[in-house]
Short mmCIF file of C-alpha atoms in Angstrom, two decimals:
data_model
loop_
_atom_site.label_atom_id
_atom_site.label_comp_id
_atom_site.label_asym_id
_atom_site.label_seq_id
_atom_site.Cartn_x
_atom_site.Cartn_y
_atom_site.Cartn_z
CA MET A 1 41.49 84.85 59.45
CA ASN A 2 43.49 88.08 59.58
CA ILE A 3 42.74 91.04 61.83
CA ILE A 4 41.29 93.13 58.98
CA ASN A 5 38.59 90.50 58.35
CA VAL A 6 37.79 90.43 62.06
CA PHE A 7 37.22 94.23 62.12
CA ASN A 8 35.09 93.95 59.01
CA ILE A 9 32.88 91.23 60.55
CA LEU A 10 32.47 93.23 63.78
CA TYR A 11 31.56 96.36 61.81
CA SER A 12 28.98 94.45 59.76
CA LEU A 13 27.53 92.85 62.85
CA LEU A 14 27.17 96.16 64.69
CA SER A 15 25.65 97.76 61.60
CA PHE A 16 23.12 94.91 61.33
CA LEU A 17 22.17 95.01 65.01
CA GLY A 18 22.01 98.77 65.16
CA GLY A 19 20.29 99.33 61.84
CA SER A 20 18.90 102.82 61.43
CA THR A 21 19.09 103.48 65.18
CA LEU A 22 22.80 104.29 64.89
CA SER A 23 23.18 107.89 63.85
CA GLU A 24 25.35 108.79 60.85
CA ALA A 25 26.16 112.30 62.14
CA VAL A 26 27.74 112.90 65.51
CA LEU A 27 28.81 116.10 67.35
CA PHE A 28 31.63 115.65 69.82
CA GLU A 29 34.46 117.45 71.56
CA SER A 30 37.84 116.30 70.31
CA LEU A 31 40.04 114.56 72.85
CA GLU A 32 43.16 115.38 70.81
CA SER A 33 42.70 118.78 69.21
CA LYS A 34 42.93 122.12 71.04
CA THR A 35 42.91 125.71 69.78
CA GLU A 36 46.11 127.76 69.87
CA ILE A 37 45.10 129.07 73.32
CA GLY A 38 44.14 125.64 74.65
CA LYS A 39 40.37 125.81 74.17
CA GLU A 40 38.13 122.94 73.10
CA VAL A 41 37.71 121.95 69.45
CA TYR A 42 34.35 120.53 68.33
CA ASN A 43 33.71 118.25 65.39
CA VAL A 44 30.64 117.02 63.56
CA ILE A 45 31.33 113.90 61.54
CA GLN A 46 29.02 112.42 58.98
CA LEU A 47 29.61 109.24 56.96
CA LYS A 48 28.10 108.05 53.69
CA VAL A 49 29.07 104.44 52.86
CA GLY A 50 28.98 103.39 49.23
CA SER A 51 29.94 100.35 47.20
CA THR A 52 32.99 102.01 45.62
CA LYS A 53 33.71 104.83 48.02
CA ASP A 54 33.05 106.02 51.57
CA VAL A 55 32.69 109.76 52.14
CA TRP A 56 33.74 111.10 55.53
CA THR A 57 32.73 114.73 56.12
CA MET A 58 33.87 116.66 59.15
CA LYS A 59 32.88 120.13 60.26
CA GLN A 60 35.21 121.63 62.86
CA SER A 61 34.83 124.61 65.15
CA HIS A 62 37.68 126.36 66.95
CA HIS A 63 35.25 128.95 68.36
CA GLY A 64 32.95 126.92 70.59
CA VAL A 65 30.12 124.51 70.03
CA HIS A 66 27.63 127.26 69.14
CA SER A 67 29.90 129.00 66.64
CA LYS A 68 28.62 129.96 63.19
CA VAL A 69 32.10 129.48 61.73
CA TRP A 70 32.98 125.82 60.99
CA ASP A 71 35.73 124.52 58.76
CA GLN A 72 34.66 121.70 56.45
CA ILE A 73 36.95 118.81 55.56
CA LYS A 74 36.16 115.72 53.50
CA ILE A 75 38.09 112.46 53.15
CA ILE A 76 36.96 110.10 50.41
CA VAL A 77 38.06 106.48 50.70
CA HIS A 78 38.19 104.99 47.21
CA LYS A 79 37.47 101.27 47.42
CA GLU A 80 37.74 100.15 43.80
CA GLU A 81 40.83 98.08 44.55
CA LYS A 82 43.14 97.13 47.39
CA PRO A 83 44.91 98.86 48.95
CA TYR A 84 42.25 101.54 49.22
CA LYS A 85 43.20 105.11 48.46
CA ALA A 86 42.11 108.34 50.18
CA SER A 87 41.70 111.82 48.73
CA TYR A 88 41.57 114.89 50.96
CA HIS A 89 39.34 117.92 50.39
CA GLN A 90 38.93 121.29 52.13
CA LEU A 91 35.56 122.89 51.39
CA SER A 92 33.80 126.21 51.77
CA ASN A 93 30.11 126.45 50.91
CA GLY A 94 30.44 123.13 49.13
CA LYS A 95 33.34 124.29 46.91
CA GLU A 96 36.91 123.06 46.95
CA ILE A 97 39.40 125.51 48.48
CA ASP A 98 43.07 125.45 49.43
CA TYR A 99 44.16 123.31 52.39
CA LYS A 100 44.58 125.31 55.59
CA VAL A 101 47.27 122.89 56.79
CA SER A 102 48.90 119.72 55.49
CA CYS A 103 46.30 116.94 55.92
CA PHE A 104 49.01 114.29 55.91
CA ARG A 105 50.43 115.51 59.23
CA CYS A 106 47.52 113.89 61.06
CA HIS A 107 46.10 111.58 58.38
CA SER A 108 48.84 109.30 57.14
CA GLY A 109 46.32 106.77 55.85
CA GLY A 110 42.85 108.18 55.35
CA PRO A 111 40.40 108.79 58.23
CA ARG A 112 41.78 108.32 61.75
CA LEU A 113 40.06 106.70 64.66
CA VAL A 114 37.49 109.02 66.24
CA ARG A 115 38.59 109.92 69.77
CA PRO A 116 36.01 112.08 71.59
CA ASN A 117 36.15 113.55 75.06
CA TYR A 118 33.50 111.41 76.72
CA ASP A 119 33.48 113.76 79.71
CA SER A 120 32.62 116.84 77.64
CA LYS A 121 30.09 119.17 79.25
CA MET A 122 29.10 120.88 76.02
CA ALA A 123 28.89 117.88 73.71
CA LYS A 124 27.54 114.92 75.67
CA LEU A 125 27.35 111.60 73.83
CA SER A 126 24.32 109.36 74.15
CA LEU A 127 24.71 105.59 74.02
CA GLU A 128 23.49 105.72 70.43
CA LYS A 129 26.24 108.19 69.49
CA GLN A 130 28.88 106.16 71.32
CA LEU A 131 27.85 103.03 69.43
CA THR A 132 28.02 104.95 66.16
CA ILE A 133 31.60 106.02 66.94
CA LEU A 134 32.47 102.40 67.81
CA LYS A 135 31.02 101.30 64.48
CA TRP A 136 32.94 103.97 62.62
CA ASN A 137 36.20 103.00 64.28
CA LEU A 138 35.68 99.37 63.33
CA LEU A 139 35.10 100.42 59.73
CA ILE A 140 38.28 102.52 59.72
CA LYS A 141 40.26 99.57 61.10
CA SER A 142 38.76 97.28 58.46
CA TYR A 143 40.19 99.41 55.63
CA GLY A 144 43.70 98.15 56.26
CA GLU A 145 46.49 100.16 54.61
CA VAL A 146 45.13 103.25 52.87
CA GLN A 147 47.36 105.07 50.40
CA ILE A 148 47.17 108.65 49.17
CA LYS A 149 45.18 109.58 46.09
CA GLY A 150 46.12 112.90 44.58
CA ASN A 151 43.57 115.72 44.53
CA ASN A 152 44.67 118.36 42.04
CA SER A 153 41.23 119.83 41.36
CA ILE A 154 42.57 123.35 42.11
CA LYS A 155 45.97 125.03 42.15
CA ARG A 156 47.16 124.92 45.74
CA LYS A 157 49.44 127.15 47.82
CA ILE A 158 49.51 124.52 50.59
CA GLU A 159 50.19 120.98 49.42
CA LEU A 160 48.80 117.77 50.96
CA ILE A 161 52.39 116.91 51.97
CA THR A 162 54.37 120.06 52.69
CA ASP A 163 57.66 118.43 53.74
CA ILE A 164 58.71 115.81 51.22
CA LYS A 165 62.00 115.23 53.05
CA SER A 166 60.17 114.26 56.25
CA PHE A 167 57.64 112.22 54.28
CA LYS A 168 60.48 109.98 53.02
CA LYS A 169 61.77 109.20 56.53
CA GLU A 170 59.74 106.16 57.59
CA LEU A 171 59.30 105.01 61.20
CA ALA A 172 60.99 101.69 61.93
CA VAL A 173 60.23 101.06 65.62
CA ASN A 174 59.47 97.40 66.26
CA SER A 175 56.19 97.77 68.22
CA CYS A 176 54.81 100.33 65.74
CA SER A 177 55.91 98.42 62.65
CA LYS A 178 53.83 95.39 63.59
CA CYS A 179 50.85 97.29 62.13
CA HIS A 180 52.30 100.27 60.28
CA TYR A 181 54.07 98.85 57.25
CA GLN A 182 53.53 98.71 53.50
CA GLY A 183 50.82 96.12 52.85
CA GLY A 184 49.99 95.93 56.57
CA PRO A 185 46.93 96.70 58.65
CA ARG A 186 47.75 100.44 58.79
CA ALA A 187 49.67 102.89 56.63
CA VAL A 188 53.38 103.58 57.07
CA LEU A 189 54.24 106.39 59.51
CA THR A 190 56.84 109.00 58.66
CA LYS A 191 58.70 111.90 60.22
CA ALA A 192 55.87 114.14 59.00
CA ASN A 193 53.50 112.46 61.49
CA THR A 194 55.56 113.05 64.64
CA GLU A 195 53.15 115.49 66.38
CA THR A 196 50.35 112.92 66.20
CA MET A 197 52.69 110.16 67.32
CA LYS A 198 53.67 112.18 70.41
CA PHE A 199 50.06 112.70 71.49
CA LEU A 200 48.99 109.06 70.98
CA VAL A 201 51.99 107.60 72.80
CA LYS A 202 51.79 110.12 75.64
CA ASN A 203 48.09 109.35 76.15
CA LYS A 204 48.68 105.59 75.83
CA ALA A 205 46.46 105.28 72.77
CA MET A 206 49.38 103.79 70.89
CA PRO A 207 50.60 101.18 70.63
CA PRO A 208 47.25 99.43 71.14
CA TRP A 209 46.78 96.43 73.42
CA PRO A 210 48.39 93.90 73.55
CA TYR A 211 51.50 95.67 72.24
CA GLU A 212 53.86 97.63 74.47
CA LEU A 213 56.89 99.79 73.86
CA THR A 214 60.03 98.13 75.05
CA LYS A 215 62.94 100.17 76.41
CA LYS A 216 64.62 99.94 73.03
CA ASP A 217 61.36 100.99 71.27
CA LYS A 218 61.05 104.02 73.54
CA LYS A 219 64.66 105.01 72.85
CA ASP A 220 64.25 104.53 69.06
CA LEU A 221 60.95 106.42 69.01
CA ASN A 222 62.34 109.31 71.03
CA LYS A 223 65.29 109.52 68.67
CA PHE A 224 62.97 109.45 65.63
CA ILE A 225 60.73 112.18 66.98
CA HIS A 226 63.24 114.45 68.72
CA GLY A 227 66.47 113.50 67.01
CA PHE A 228 68.26 112.37 70.17
#
């Protein structure tokens, strides 16, 4: 049994045990994201699971938890065939608009694991909400490799991938490549994803247990990210 099947079984088990008691919309303070002046970023994520596609909708506020201005982003995971494919959508009042930034910089393979600040004072998470996030993260892990599905519904000024040259430079660090490879449990990482890599490695979220970065891995990763 491979690791993808294990995640799928755990997700199904938690869904069965939780039933309707596990909320499908959660407000939380992001552990990763900050505003340009270092303030908190708040997200509301909602998930609709379907037989052929899962729809992840996220509202995001850079102006506090009580703001009336929230960006809306949607990632649709298309499950008709393996590997799954993800399309990325920026919305305003339910209508598709131009991307504000390149989605691929943070989302190399569909939705990312949800990482809330569990110590948030403004967006406390009940046990129910924490279990929902755990369930979501198991579902995301169960997808395996997720490839990009084009979304050309409108003419865009900002493309999904803004730096094709960086996109073509794939990460080849041993510890990372155990999961991030074509046909593997997670999508390939590229030079375009370096900002996300830096945060996750610095905060020891990556590589996940039981993997560790060797001295050579650290040297190779530093060279890949910084060029030296």
